[in-house]
CSV table of C-alpha atoms in Angstrom, one decimal:
chain,number,residue,atom,x,y,z
A,17,MET,CA,110.5,105.9,60.9
A,18,THR,CA,109.6,109.6,60.7
A,19,GLU,CA,106.8,110.7,63.1
A,20,PRO,CA,103.8,112.4,60.9
A,21,TYR,CA,104.0,115.2,63.4
A,22,GLU,CA,107.5,115.9,65.0
A,23,GLY,CA,106.8,116.7,68.8
A,24,THR,CA,107.6,119.9,70.3
A,25,GLY,CA,109.2,119.1,73.8
A,26,PRO,CA,112.4,120.4,74.8
A,27,LEU,CA,114.6,117.6,74.1
A,28,ASP,CA,112.8,116.8,70.8
A,29,ALA,CA,115.3,119.1,69.1
A,30,ILE,CA,118.1,116.8,70.1
A,31,PRO,CA,119.0,114.1,67.7
A,32,GLY,CA,119.3,110.5,68.3
A,33,ALA,CA,116.4,110.3,70.6
A,34,HIS,CA,114.4,106.9,70.7
A,35,PRO,CA,111.9,105.9,73.2
A,36,TYR,CA,112.1,102.6,74.4
A,37,PRO,CA,108.8,100.4,74.4
A,38,ARG,CA,107.1,99.3,77.5
A,39,SER,CA,108.2,96.0,77.4
A,40,SER,CA,112.2,96.8,77.2
A,41,ARG,CA,114.1,96.9,80.2
A,42,TYR,CA,115.4,100.4,79.3
A,43,HIS,CA,111.7,102.1,79.5
A,44,ASP,CA,112.6,103.5,82.7
A,45,ALA,CA,116.2,104.5,82.1
A,46,VAL,CA,117.1,107.9,82.2
A,47,ILE,CA,117.9,109.6,78.9
A,48,ALA,CA,120.7,112.0,79.2
A,49,VAL,CA,122.4,114.7,77.0
A,50,HIS,CA,126.2,114.6,76.4
A,51,ARG,CA,127.3,118.0,75.2
A,52,ALA,CA,130.4,117.7,73.1
A,53,ALA,CA,133.3,120.2,72.8
A,54,ASP,CA,131.9,121.8,69.7
A,55,GLY,CA,128.6,122.3,71.4
A,56,THR,CA,126.7,119.5,69.5
A,57,GLU,CA,124.3,117.7,71.8
A,58,VAL,CA,123.7,113.8,71.9
A,59,ARG,CA,121.4,111.7,73.7
A,60,TYR,CA,122.4,108.6,75.3
A,61,THR,CA,120.7,106.0,77.8
A,62,GLU,CA,122.4,106.2,80.9
A,63,ARG,CA,123.7,103.1,82.5
A,64,ARG,CA,121.0,100.8,83.7
A,65,LEU,CA,121.2,99.4,87.5
A,66,LEU,CA,119.6,96.5,88.5
A,67,PRO,CA,116.8,96.6,90.6
A,68,PRO,CA,117.0,95.4,94.3
A,69,LEU,CA,116.8,91.6,94.5
A,70,PRO,CA,113.5,90.9,96.6
A,71,ASP,CA,113.9,89.6,99.9
A,72,PRO,CA,113.6,86.0,100.5
A,73,GLY,CA,110.1,86.3,102.7
A,74,ASP,CA,108.5,88.7,99.8
A,75,GLU,CA,107.1,85.8,97.9
A,76,GLU,CA,107.8,88.1,94.6
A,77,THR,CA,109.3,84.8,93.0
A,78,ALA,CA,108.8,81.4,92.4
A,79,PRO,CA,111.3,78.7,92.2
A,80,HIS,CA,112.2,76.7,89.1
A,81,THR,CA,114.2,73.8,88.7
A,82,VAL,CA,116.1,74.1,85.6
A,83,ALA,CA,115.7,70.9,83.1
A,84,ASP,CA,118.1,69.6,80.5
A,85,GLY,CA,117.7,71.8,77.2
A,86,GLU,CA,116.3,74.8,78.6
A,87,ARG,CA,117.0,78.4,77.7
A,88,PRO,CA,116.2,81.5,79.4
A,89,ASP,CA,114.0,82.7,76.6
A,90,LEU,CA,112.0,79.3,76.5
A,91,LEU,CA,111.5,80.0,80.2
A,92,ALA,CA,110.4,83.8,79.6
A,93,GLN,CA,107.8,82.1,76.7
A,94,ARG,CA,106.4,79.4,79.3
A,95,TYR,CA,106.1,81.8,82.4
A,96,PHE,CA,105.3,85.2,80.7
A,97,GLY,CA,103.9,84.4,77.4
A,98,ASP,CA,106.7,86.4,75.6
A,99,PRO,CA,110.4,85.3,75.0
A,100,SER,CA,111.8,88.7,74.8
A,101,GLN,CA,111.0,88.9,78.6
A,102,TRP,CA,113.8,86.8,79.7
A,103,TRP,CA,115.5,89.8,81.4
A,104,ARG,CA,113.0,89.6,84.0
A,105,ILE,CA,114.5,86.3,85.1
A,106,ALA,CA,118.0,87.3,84.8
A,107,ASP,CA,117.2,90.4,86.9
A,108,ALA,CA,115.8,88.2,89.8
A,109,ASN,CA,118.9,86.0,89.9
A,110,PRO,CA,122.3,87.6,90.5
A,111,VAL,CA,124.1,86.2,87.4
A,112,LEU,CA,126.9,87.8,85.1
A,113,ASP,CA,126.0,86.0,82.0
A,114,PRO,CA,122.5,85.1,81.2
A,115,ALA,CA,123.6,81.8,79.8
A,116,GLU,CA,124.7,80.9,83.2
A,117,LEU,CA,120.9,80.7,84.4
A,118,THR,CA,120.2,77.4,82.6
A,119,ASP,CA,123.8,76.1,82.1
A,120,GLU,CA,123.7,73.1,84.7
A,121,PRO,CA,120.3,71.1,84.9
A,122,GLY,CA,119.0,70.8,88.4
A,123,ARG,CA,119.9,74.2,89.6
A,124,GLU,CA,117.2,76.2,91.0
A,125,ILE,CA,116.5,79.5,89.9
A,126,ASP,CA,113.9,82.4,90.8
A,127,VAL,CA,111.4,83.5,88.2
A,128,PRO,CA,109.5,86.6,89.3
A,129,LEU,CA,105.8,86.1,89.4
A,130,PRO,CA,103.5,88.0,87.3
A,131,GLY,CA,102.7,91.7,88.6
A,132,GLY,CA,106.3,92.5,89.2
A,133,PHE,CA,107.2,96.0,88.5
A,134,PRO,CA,110.9,96.6,87.6
A,135,HIS,CA,111.2,99.2,90.4
A,136,GLY,CA,109.4,97.0,92.9
A,137,THR,CA,106.1,97.8,94.3
A,138,ALA,CA,107.1,100.2,96.9
A,139,GLN,CA,104.5,102.4,98.3
A,140,GLY,CA,104.7,106.1,97.8
A,141,GLY,CA,107.6,106.4,95.4
A,142,LEU,CA,109.8,104.9,93.0
A,143,ARG,CA,112.5,103.0,94.8
A,144,GLY,CA,116.0,103.2,93.1
A,145,ARG,CA,115.9,106.5,91.5
B,22,MET,CA,100.9,74.7,75.5
B,23,GLY,CA,100.1,71.6,77.2
B,24,ASP,CA,102.8,71.9,79.9
B,25,GLU,CA,101.8,75.3,81.0
B,26,PRO,CA,102.9,75.8,84.5
B,27,VAL,CA,100.2,77.3,87.1
B,28,GLY,CA,99.9,80.9,86.6
B,29,GLY,CA,101.3,80.5,83.1
B,30,GLY,CA,99.6,82.3,80.1
B,31,PRO,CA,100.0,85.8,78.7
B,32,VAL,CA,97.4,87.8,80.8
B,33,HIS,CA,97.6,88.2,84.6
B,34,LEU,CA,95.6,90.2,86.9
B,35,THR,CA,97.0,91.5,90.3
B,36,LEU,CA,94.7,93.1,93.0
B,37,ARG,CA,95.6,94.9,96.0
B,38,MET,CA,93.2,96.3,98.6
B,39,GLY,CA,93.7,98.2,101.7
B,40,PRO,CA,92.6,101.0,103.7
B,41,LYS,CA,95.2,103.5,102.6
B,42,LEU,CA,98.5,101.3,102.2
B,43,THR,CA,97.3,98.4,100.0
B,44,ARG,CA,98.4,94.8,100.2
B,45,PRO,CA,97.6,92.1,97.6
B,46,VAL,CA,94.2,90.6,98.3
B,47,PRO,CA,93.8,87.0,99.8
B,48,ARG,CA,93.8,84.3,97.6
B,49,GLU,CA,89.9,83.5,98.0
B,50,VAL,CA,89.2,87.2,96.9
B,51,VAL,CA,91.0,86.7,93.4
B,52,GLU,CA,89.3,83.2,93.0
B,53,ALA,CA,85.9,84.5,93.6
B,54,LEU,CA,86.4,87.2,91.0
B,55,LEU,CA,83.6,87.2,88.4
B,56,SER,CA,84.2,90.1,86.6
B,57,LEU,CA,86.1,93.5,86.5
B,58,GLN,CA,85.1,96.6,84.7
B,59,ILE,CA,87.3,99.8,84.7
B,60,THR,CA,86.3,102.8,82.4
B,61,SER,CA,88.8,105.8,81.9
B,62,THR,CA,88.0,108.9,80.0
B,63,ALA,CA,89.8,111.9,79.4
B,64,GLY,CA,88.4,114.9,81.3
B,65,GLU,CA,86.3,112.6,83.6
B,66,ARG,CA,87.1,110.5,86.3
B,67,SER,CA,87.4,106.9,86.0
B,68,GLY,CA,85.2,104.3,87.5
B,69,PHE,CA,85.3,100.6,88.4
B,70,GLN,CA,83.0,97.9,89.2
B,71,MET,CA,83.9,94.3,90.6
B,72,ALA,CA,81.6,91.3,90.8
B,73,PHE,CA,82.5,88.4,93.4
B,74,ASP,CA,80.7,85.1,93.7
B,75,LEU,CA,79.3,85.0,97.3
B,76,THR,CA,79.3,81.3,98.5
B,77,LYS,CA,77.5,80.4,101.5
B,78,ARG,CA,80.1,79.3,103.6
B,79,GLY,CA,83.3,81.2,101.6
B,80,ALA,CA,85.8,83.5,103.3
B,81,ILE,CA,84.0,86.6,101.8
B,82,THR,CA,80.6,85.9,103.7
B,83,GLY,CA,82.2,84.6,106.6
B,84,THR,CA,85.0,86.9,107.6
B,85,LEU,CA,85.9,89.6,105.2
B,86,LEU,CA,82.5,91.1,104.5
B,87,PRO,CA,81.7,91.6,108.2
B,88,GLU,CA,85.1,92.7,108.8
B,89,GLY,CA,84.8,95.5,106.5
B,90,PHE,CA,87.1,94.5,103.9
B,91,PHE,CA,84.8,95.5,101.2
B,92,ASP,CA,83.8,98.9,103.1
B,93,PRO,CA,83.5,102.2,101.3
B,94,ARG,CA,87.0,104.2,101.3
B,95,THR,CA,88.6,101.0,100.9
B,96,ARG,CA,91.5,101.7,98.5
B,97,VAL,CA,91.9,99.3,95.5
B,98,ILE,CA,94.9,99.1,92.9
B,99,VAL,CA,94.2,96.7,89.8
B,100,SER,CA,97.2,95.9,87.6
B,101,THR,CA,97.4,93.5,84.8
B,102,THR,CA,100.5,91.9,83.2
B,103,VAL,CA,100.4,91.4,79.5
B,104,ARG,CA,103.4,89.2,78.1
B,105,GLY,CA,105.3,90.3,81.2
B,106,VAL,CA,104.8,93.7,80.8
B,107,PRO,CA,102.8,95.2,84.1
B,108,THR,CA,100.4,98.1,83.8
B,109,VAL,CA,98.5,99.9,86.7
B,110,LEU,CA,95.1,100.1,85.4
B,111,LEU,CA,93.3,101.7,88.4
B,112,ASP,CA,93.9,103.4,91.7
B,113,GLY,CA,90.5,103.9,93.4
B,114,LEU,CA,88.2,104.1,96.2
B,115,ILE,CA,85.3,101.9,96.8
B,116,VAL,CA,81.9,103.7,97.3
B,117,ARG,CA,79.3,101.4,97.0
B,118,GLN,CA,78.8,97.7,97.6
B,119,GLU,CA,75.6,95.6,96.6
B,120,VAL,CA,75.0,92.1,97.6
B,121,GLY,CA,72.4,90.2,95.8
B,122,ALA,CA,71.4,86.9,97.7
B,123,SER,CA,69.7,84.3,95.3
B,124,ASN,CA,68.0,80.8,95.8
B,125,GLN,CA,69.7,79.6,92.8
B,126,PRO,CA,73.1,78.1,94.0
B,127,GLY,CA,76.0,79.9,92.7
B,128,GLN,CA,74.1,82.8,91.6
B,129,SER,CA,74.8,84.9,95.1
B,130,THR,CA,77.0,87.9,94.0
B,131,LEU,CA,78.9,90.7,95.6
B,132,THR,CA,79.1,93.8,93.5
B,133,VAL,CA,81.5,96.5,94.5
B,134,THR,CA,81.6,99.7,92.6
B,135,GLY,CA,84.0,102.9,93.0
B,136,GLU,CA,85.7,105.8,91.3
B,137,ASP,CA,89.6,106.9,91.0
B,138,LEU,CA,91.1,108.9,93.7
B,139,THR,CA,89.7,111.9,92.6
B,140,VAL,CA,86.8,111.1,94.7
B,141,LEU,CA,88.8,112.1,97.5
B,142,MET,CA,89.0,115.6,96.2
B,143,ASP,CA,85.2,115.7,95.7
B,144,LEU,CA,84.1,114.9,99.3
B,145,GLU,CA,84.4,118.7,100.7
B,146,GLU,CA,83.3,121.9,99.9
B,147,ARG,CA,85.9,124.4,100.4
B,148,THR,CA,86.3,128.0,100.4
B,149,ASP,CA,89.6,129.6,99.9
B,150,ARG,CA,91.1,132.8,98.3
B,151,PHE,CA,94.1,132.6,96.1
B,152,PRO,CA,95.5,136.2,96.0
B,153,ASN,CA,98.1,136.7,93.1
B,154,LEU,CA,98.2,133.1,91.8
B,155,SER,CA,97.9,132.1,88.3
B,156,PRO,CA,95.5,129.2,87.3
B,157,ALA,CA,98.2,126.8,87.2
B,158,GLU,CA,99.9,127.8,90.4
B,159,ARG,CA,96.5,127.4,92.1
B,160,VAL,CA,96.0,124.0,90.7
B,161,ARG,CA,99.2,123.0,92.0
B,162,ARG,CA,98.3,124.3,95.4
B,163,ILE,CA,95.1,122.2,95.5
B,164,LEU,CA,97.0,119.2,94.3
B,165,GLY,CA,99.6,119.3,97.2
B,166,ARG,CA,97.2,118.5,100.0
B,167,TYR,CA,96.9,115.0,98.3
B,168,VAL,CA,100.4,114.0,98.6
B,169,ASP,CA,99.8,111.3,101.3
B,170,TYR,CA,97.8,109.1,98.6
B,171,GLY,CA,100.6,109.0,96.3
B,172,ILE,CA,99.1,111.9,93.7
B,173,GLN,CA,102.1,113.6,92.1
B,174,PRO,CA,101.0,116.9,90.4
B,175,ASP,CA,101.8,117.2,86.6
B,176,VAL,CA,100.5,120.9,86.0
B,177,ARG,CA,101.3,122.5,82.7
B,178,PRO,CA,101.1,126.6,82.3
B,179,GLU,CA,98.1,127.8,80.6
B,180,GLN,CA,98.4,128.3,76.8
B,181,ILE,CA,97.5,132.2,77.3
B,182,SER,CA,99.4,133.5,80.1
B,183,GLN,CA,96.8,135.3,82.7
B,184,PRO,CA,99.2,137.3,85.1
B,185,PRO,CA,97.2,137.7,88.4
B,186,ARG,CA,96.6,141.4,89.5
B,187,GLN,CA,95.3,141.3,93.3
B,188,GLN,CA,94.3,145.1,93.0
B,189,LEU,CA,91.7,144.3,90.2
B,190,ARG,CA,90.5,140.7,91.2
B,191,VAL,CA,91.2,138.2,93.9
B,192,GLU,CA,90.3,134.5,92.8
B,193,TYR,CA,87.9,132.7,95.0
B,194,GLN,CA,87.2,128.9,95.3
B,195,SER,CA,83.7,128.2,96.7
B,196,ALA,CA,83.4,124.5,95.4
B,197,THR,CA,85.0,121.0,96.0
B,198,ASP,CA,88.7,120.9,95.0
B,199,LEU,CA,87.7,118.8,92.1
B,200,GLY,CA,84.9,121.2,90.9
B,201,TYR,CA,87.2,124.0,91.1
B,202,VAL,CA,90.1,122.3,89.2
B,203,ASN,CA,88.0,121.1,86.6
B,204,GLU,CA,86.2,124.7,86.3
B,205,LEU,CA,89.9,125.9,85.7
B,206,ALA,CA,90.8,123.3,83.2
B,207,ARG,CA,87.5,124.1,81.1
B,208,ALA,CA,88.3,127.8,80.9
B,209,ASN,CA,91.8,127.1,79.5
B,210,GLY,CA,90.8,124.4,77.3
B,211,PHE,CA,92.8,121.8,79.6
B,212,THR,CA,91.8,118.7,81.0
B,213,PHE,CA,92.3,117.2,84.6
B,214,TYR,CA,92.5,113.6,85.2
B,215,LEU,CA,94.5,111.0,87.2
B,216,VAL,CA,97.0,108.5,85.5
B,217,PRO,CA,97.6,105.5,87.9
B,218,GLY,CA,100.9,104.1,88.0
B,219,PRO,CA,103.8,103.7,86.9
B,220,VAL,CA,103.9,101.5,90.2
B,221,PRO,CA,101.0,100.5,92.3
B,222,GLY,CA,100.6,103.1,95.1
B,223,VAL,CA,101.4,106.1,92.9
B,224,SER,CA,99.4,108.2,90.8
B,225,VAL,CA,100.2,111.1,88.4
B,226,ALA,CA,97.6,114.4,88.4
B,227,TYR,CA,97.7,115.6,85.0
B,228,TRP,CA,96.4,119.3,84.3
B,229,GLY,CA,97.0,120.7,80.9
B,230,PRO,CA,96.1,120.5,77.0
B,231,GLN,CA,95.2,116.9,76.0
B,232,ARG,CA,98.5,115.2,75.1
B,233,ARG,CA,98.5,115.0,71.1
B,234,LEU,CA,102.2,114.7,70.7
B,235,GLY,CA,104.9,112.0,71.2
B,236,THR,CA,105.2,108.3,70.6
B,237,ARG,CA,102.0,106.7,69.3
B,238,GLN,CA,100.9,103.5,70.6
B,239,HIS,CA,100.9,100.1,68.4
B,240,ALA,CA,98.3,100.6,65.6
B,241,LEU,CA,94.8,99.0,65.6
B,242,ASN,CA,94.4,97.0,62.7
B,243,VAL,CA,91.1,96.4,61.2
B,244,ASN,CA,89.8,94.7,57.7
B,245,MET,CA,93.4,92.9,57.5
B,246,ASP,CA,92.6,89.3,57.8
B,247,VAL,CA,94.5,87.5,60.1
B,248,ASN,CA,96.6,90.6,61.3
B,249,SER,CA,93.7,92.3,62.4
B,250,THR,CA,93.5,93.1,65.9
B,251,VAL,CA,90.3,94.9,66.3
B,252,ASP,CA,87.0,93.2,65.7
B,253,GLN,CA,84.9,96.1,64.7
B,254,LEU,CA,85.5,99.8,64.2
B,255,THR,CA,82.8,102.3,63.6
B,256,PHE,CA,83.7,105.8,62.3
B,257,ALA,CA,81.0,108.9,62.5
B,258,TYR,CA,82.1,112.2,60.9
B,259,ASP,CA,79.7,115.0,62.5
B,260,GLY,CA,79.9,118.4,60.6
B,261,ALA,CA,77.9,120.2,63.1
B,262,ALA,CA,80.2,119.6,66.1
B,263,ARG,CA,82.7,122.5,65.3
B,264,GLU,CA,81.7,125.9,66.4
B,265,GLU,CA,83.5,129.1,66.0
B,266,PRO,CA,83.3,131.3,69.3
B,267,GLN,CA,82.4,134.8,69.3
B,268,VAL,CA,83.8,136.5,72.0
B,269,ARG,CA,83.4,140.3,72.7
B,270,TRP,CA,85.6,142.2,75.1
B,271,GLN,CA,85.0,145.6,76.9
B,272,ASP,CA,87.6,147.9,77.6
B,273,PRO,CA,87.0,149.2,81.0
B,274,LEU,CA,88.6,152.5,80.1
B,275,SER,CA,87.3,153.5,76.8
B,276,ARG,CA,84.1,151.5,77.3
B,277,GLU,CA,84.2,150.2,73.4
B,278,SER,CA,83.6,146.8,73.0
B,279,THR,CA,85.6,144.6,70.5
B,280,LEU,CA,85.0,141.3,69.1
B,281,LEU,CA,88.5,139.3,69.5
B,282,PRO,CA,90.1,137.6,66.7
B,283,GLN,CA,89.7,133.9,66.1
B,284,PRO,CA,92.2,131.9,67.9
B,285,ASP,CA,94.7,129.6,66.4
B,286,ILE,CA,94.1,126.1,68.3
B,287,GLY,CA,97.3,124.6,66.8
B,288,PRO,CA,99.6,124.9,69.8
B,289,LEU,CA,96.8,123.5,72.0
B,290,ARG,CA,95.7,120.9,70.0
B,291,PRO,CA,98.3,119.7,66.9
B,292,PRO,CA,96.2,118.7,63.9
B,293,LEU,CA,96.2,115.1,63.5
B,294,GLY,CA,94.2,115.0,60.1
B,295,ARG,CA,94.7,116.7,56.6
B,296,ARG,CA,91.5,118.0,56.1
B,297,ALA,CA,90.5,120.2,59.1
B,298,THR,CA,86.6,120.2,59.3
B,299,PRO,CA,85.0,123.9,58.6
B,300,ALA,CA,83.1,125.3,61.6
B,301,LEU,CA,79.3,125.4,60.5
B,302,LYS,CA,78.1,127.0,63.9
B,303,ARG,CA,78.5,130.3,65.4
B,304,ARG,CA,77.9,130.7,69.1
B,305,ARG,CA,78.5,133.6,71.1
B,306,LEU,CA,79.9,133.3,74.4
B,307,ALA,CA,78.1,134.9,77.5
B,308,GLY,CA,79.6,136.9,80.1
B,309,THR,CA,83.2,137.3,78.6
B,310,ALA,CA,82.9,141.2,78.1
B,311,LYS,CA,83.5,141.9,81.9
B,312,LEU,CA,86.7,139.3,82.0
B,313,GLY,CA,90.2,140.6,81.7
B,314,LEU,CA,91.4,140.5,78.3
B,315,GLU,CA,93.6,137.3,78.9
B,316,GLN,CA,90.8,135.6,80.3
B,317,ALA,CA,88.7,136.5,77.4
B,318,ARG,CA,91.0,134.9,75.0
B,319,ALA,CA,91.6,132.1,76.8
B,320,GLU,CA,87.9,131.4,76.9
B,321,ALA,CA,87.7,131.7,73.1
B,322,LEU,CA,90.6,129.5,72.8
B,323,ALA,CA,88.9,126.8,75.1
B,324,ARG,CA,85.7,126.8,73.1
B,325,ALA,CA,87.1,126.6,69.7
B,326,ALA,CA,89.6,123.8,70.7
B,327,THR,CA,87.3,121.7,72.7
B,328,SER,CA,84.4,121.7,69.9
B,329,ALA,CA,87.1,120.9,67.3
B,330,ASP,CA,87.0,117.1,67.4
B,331,SER,CA,84.3,116.2,64.6
B,332,VAL,CA,85.9,112.7,63.5
B,333,THR,CA,84.9,109.8,66.4
B,334,GLY,CA,85.7,106.1,66.4
B,335,SER,CA,84.5,103.3,68.7
B,336,GLY,CA,85.2,99.7,68.6
B,337,GLN,CA,86.2,96.8,70.5
B,338,LEU,CA,89.5,95.0,70.7
B,339,ASP,CA,90.8,91.6,72.0
B,340,VAL,CA,93.9,92.3,74.3
B,341,ASN,CA,95.2,88.8,73.8
B,342,ARG,CA,95.2,89.0,70.0
B,343,HIS,CA,96.4,92.8,70.1
B,344,GLY,CA,99.2,91.8,72.6
B,345,TYR,CA,99.2,95.2,74.2
B,346,VAL,CA,97.1,97.2,76.6
B,347,LEU,CA,95.3,100.2,74.9
B,348,ARG,CA,96.2,103.1,77.1
B,349,PRO,CA,93.7,106.1,77.1
B,350,ARG,CA,94.6,109.8,76.7
B,351,GLU,CA,97.2,109.0,74.2
B,352,LEU,CA,97.7,108.8,70.6
B,353,VAL,CA,97.3,105.6,68.6
B,354,GLY,CA,97.3,104.7,64.9
B,355,VAL,CA,94.8,103.1,62.7
B,356,ARG,CA,95.1,101.3,59.6
B,357,GLY,CA,92.9,99.3,57.4
B,358,ALA,CA,90.0,101.7,57.7
B,359,GLY,CA,90.7,103.4,54.4
B,360,VAL,CA,92.3,106.5,53.2
B,361,THR,CA,89.7,108.7,54.8
B,362,TYR,CA,90.0,107.1,58.6
B,363,ASP,CA,93.5,105.8,58.6
B,364,GLY,CA,96.1,107.6,60.6
B,365,ASP,CA,96.6,108.9,64.1
B,366,TYR,CA,93.8,109.4,66.7
B,367,TYR,CA,93.7,110.7,70.2
B,368,VAL,CA,92.3,107.6,72.4
B,369,THR,CA,89.2,109.6,74.4
B,370,SER,CA,88.1,106.8,76.4
B,371,VAL,CA,89.0,103.1,77.2
B,372,THR,CA,86.8,100.5,79.3
B,373,HIS,CA,88.5,97.4,80.1
B,374,ASN,CA,86.2,94.3,80.5
B,375,LEU,CA,88.1,91.5,82.5
B,376,THR,CA,86.5,88.1,83.4
B,377,PRO,CA,88.6,84.7,83.8
B,378,GLY,CA,89.8,83.9,80.6
B,379,SER,CA,89.0,86.9,78.6
B,380,TYR,CA,90.3,90.6,78.6
B,381,GLN,CA,88.2,92.9,76.2
B,382,GLN,CA,88.7,96.7,75.7
B,383,ASN,CA,86.0,99.2,74.3
B,384,PHE,CA,87.3,102.3,72.9
B,385,THR,CA,86.6,105.6,71.5
B,386,LEU,CA,89.0,107.7,69.4
B,387,SER,CA,88.6,111.3,68.1
B,388,ARG,CA,90.1,113.8,66.0
B,389,GLU,CA,89.5,117.0,64.3
B,390,GLY,CA,89.6,116.0,60.6
B,391,LEU,CA,89.8,113.5,57.8
B,392,VAL,CA,92.9,111.9,55.8
B,393,ALA,CA,95.9,110.9,57.7
B,394,ARG,CA,99.0,113.4,58.1
B,395,GLY,CA,101.7,111.0,57.4
B,396,THR,CA,102.0,108.0,55.1
B,397,THR,CA,102.8,105.5,58.0
B,398,VAL,CA,101.6,104.5,61.6
B,399,ARG,CA,103.5,102.7,64.1
B,400,PRO,CA,103.0,99.2,63.6
C-alpha cells in the first residue's frame, strides 16, 4: 500500500522498509541497514533473540496440560482471544519446533499470563536491548 | 466459547501500584474495581479516575486504606491486553481520594483521582538561568532531573533555529518545570506530553511537533453495516478557527519595523486534507517587536500552525469490536463518512472507559482541511 503522504524521516528514503504491527513478534526488532558494494542500501530486520524465560517463582505463566487434538493456535485463541498470538506460548517454552508444544497429550506447558510484555516487566529500562 | 478458562477473553487489565517502584496489586483490589477512566490529550496532561467497591469488612477498608496503599503520590501503572497485545495506558500518581459511605449495601465507594507523571514537574517553582542554551537544550536539561521515574526524553530541535547569544539575552525560568517547558513548546508551535510505555515503569517525554507522519493506526469504520467499528462519528468544520498572524519585528539598529512574511506551516504540520481551510481572521501578535528575529518568526509559525486545525471529529468506539486500542497523538484513517470527511486524521484526545465487561473509548480527531489526500487508508 502506498502512503498518501510519505514520511520524511532519515530512514524513509531507503526502500524495503515496513513497520511491523503491534501484534507481531517482530514489532520490537531492530531494523538495520545493509550497504551493498555498489552503495545501495537495503533495510532488513535483525535476528530476533528470545526474551529471557521467566523464573519459576515469578508467576508470569500459568500451567496448561495438553489434551488430544490441541494446536498452538487453538490455545492462543482460548487464552488470548487471537490465534495469531501463538508465538507468545512458544516463547515461554524452550522448544525448537512450535509443533512440539502440543505433540504429546498430557505434557504440561507454560502459558504466559495476559499483560506479559515481550521484554519482560523490568523496572527502569528495556531488558535484552 | 463455553469452555473459556479463567482469565480467558480478549481484554485484560493489569494494575500496578507502589510508592516509586510498582508491584501488581493484590487480588482484592482488582476484584473491587468498579470503573476506570483515563483521559489523554495532546499537549495536556493525562488524568485518571478509579472507583472501587468498599465493602464493610473487605481488605481495602480493613488494611489497605489505613496503611496508605491509596495515599497521594502513590504511583499507578495501568496496562491492558487486547487479543494478546499489551499496551501501557497510564503511568501516573494519585493526588486525591474520596470515600463515599452509604447506607445502601454495596453502594459505598472509594474514588481515587490522579494525573500522569508530569504532576511531578509541577510541584515546585524553580528559578534557573540558561545561558547559551537553545530551547531544545533547555528542555533536555530540565527533563534530566526526572530520570529516576523512568522518564526518557525525546526532544526534537526547533523548526526555526534560535541560536542563543549570551551577550544579548540570558533566558530565565521563574515557573515550575512543567510551566516553563510548556511555555517553550507554545512559543515554537510544539507540544509536550508523556507517553507511557512501551513497558511498565518507563515513559517517554516528547517535546516536538505533533506527529503527523508515519504509519497510520487501523482505520475507524463508520456507516459500513457489520464492518463498522465506531458507533457514531460527528464532524464539525469551523471556518473561523484558522487565523493569519500579523507579526511585526523592529530592527534594533535601524529602528525600522517590518511585517514578517506569512510562514509555511507545511514542515511543522504536513497537510492531511486536500482542500486547506482559508484563514478568515487576521490577528496581530503583541510583544513581538522587541524579540529576536528568529524568536519572532517562531512565534508567527507557532500561531499559524496551532490555529490551522479547523475540522474536528468526535465519536465513540468499542474496543472489543474494533480489536485494537486507539492511541492518542497518532494518525488514524476514517472511512465510511463520505468523500469530504474520509481520510487521515490526527487523534487529539482519547478517553478510555473501562468497567468489568466493557471497554469503550471516546476520541476526538482533527485535521486542517477537507477531502482526503490519498485514495486509500490503512484498513
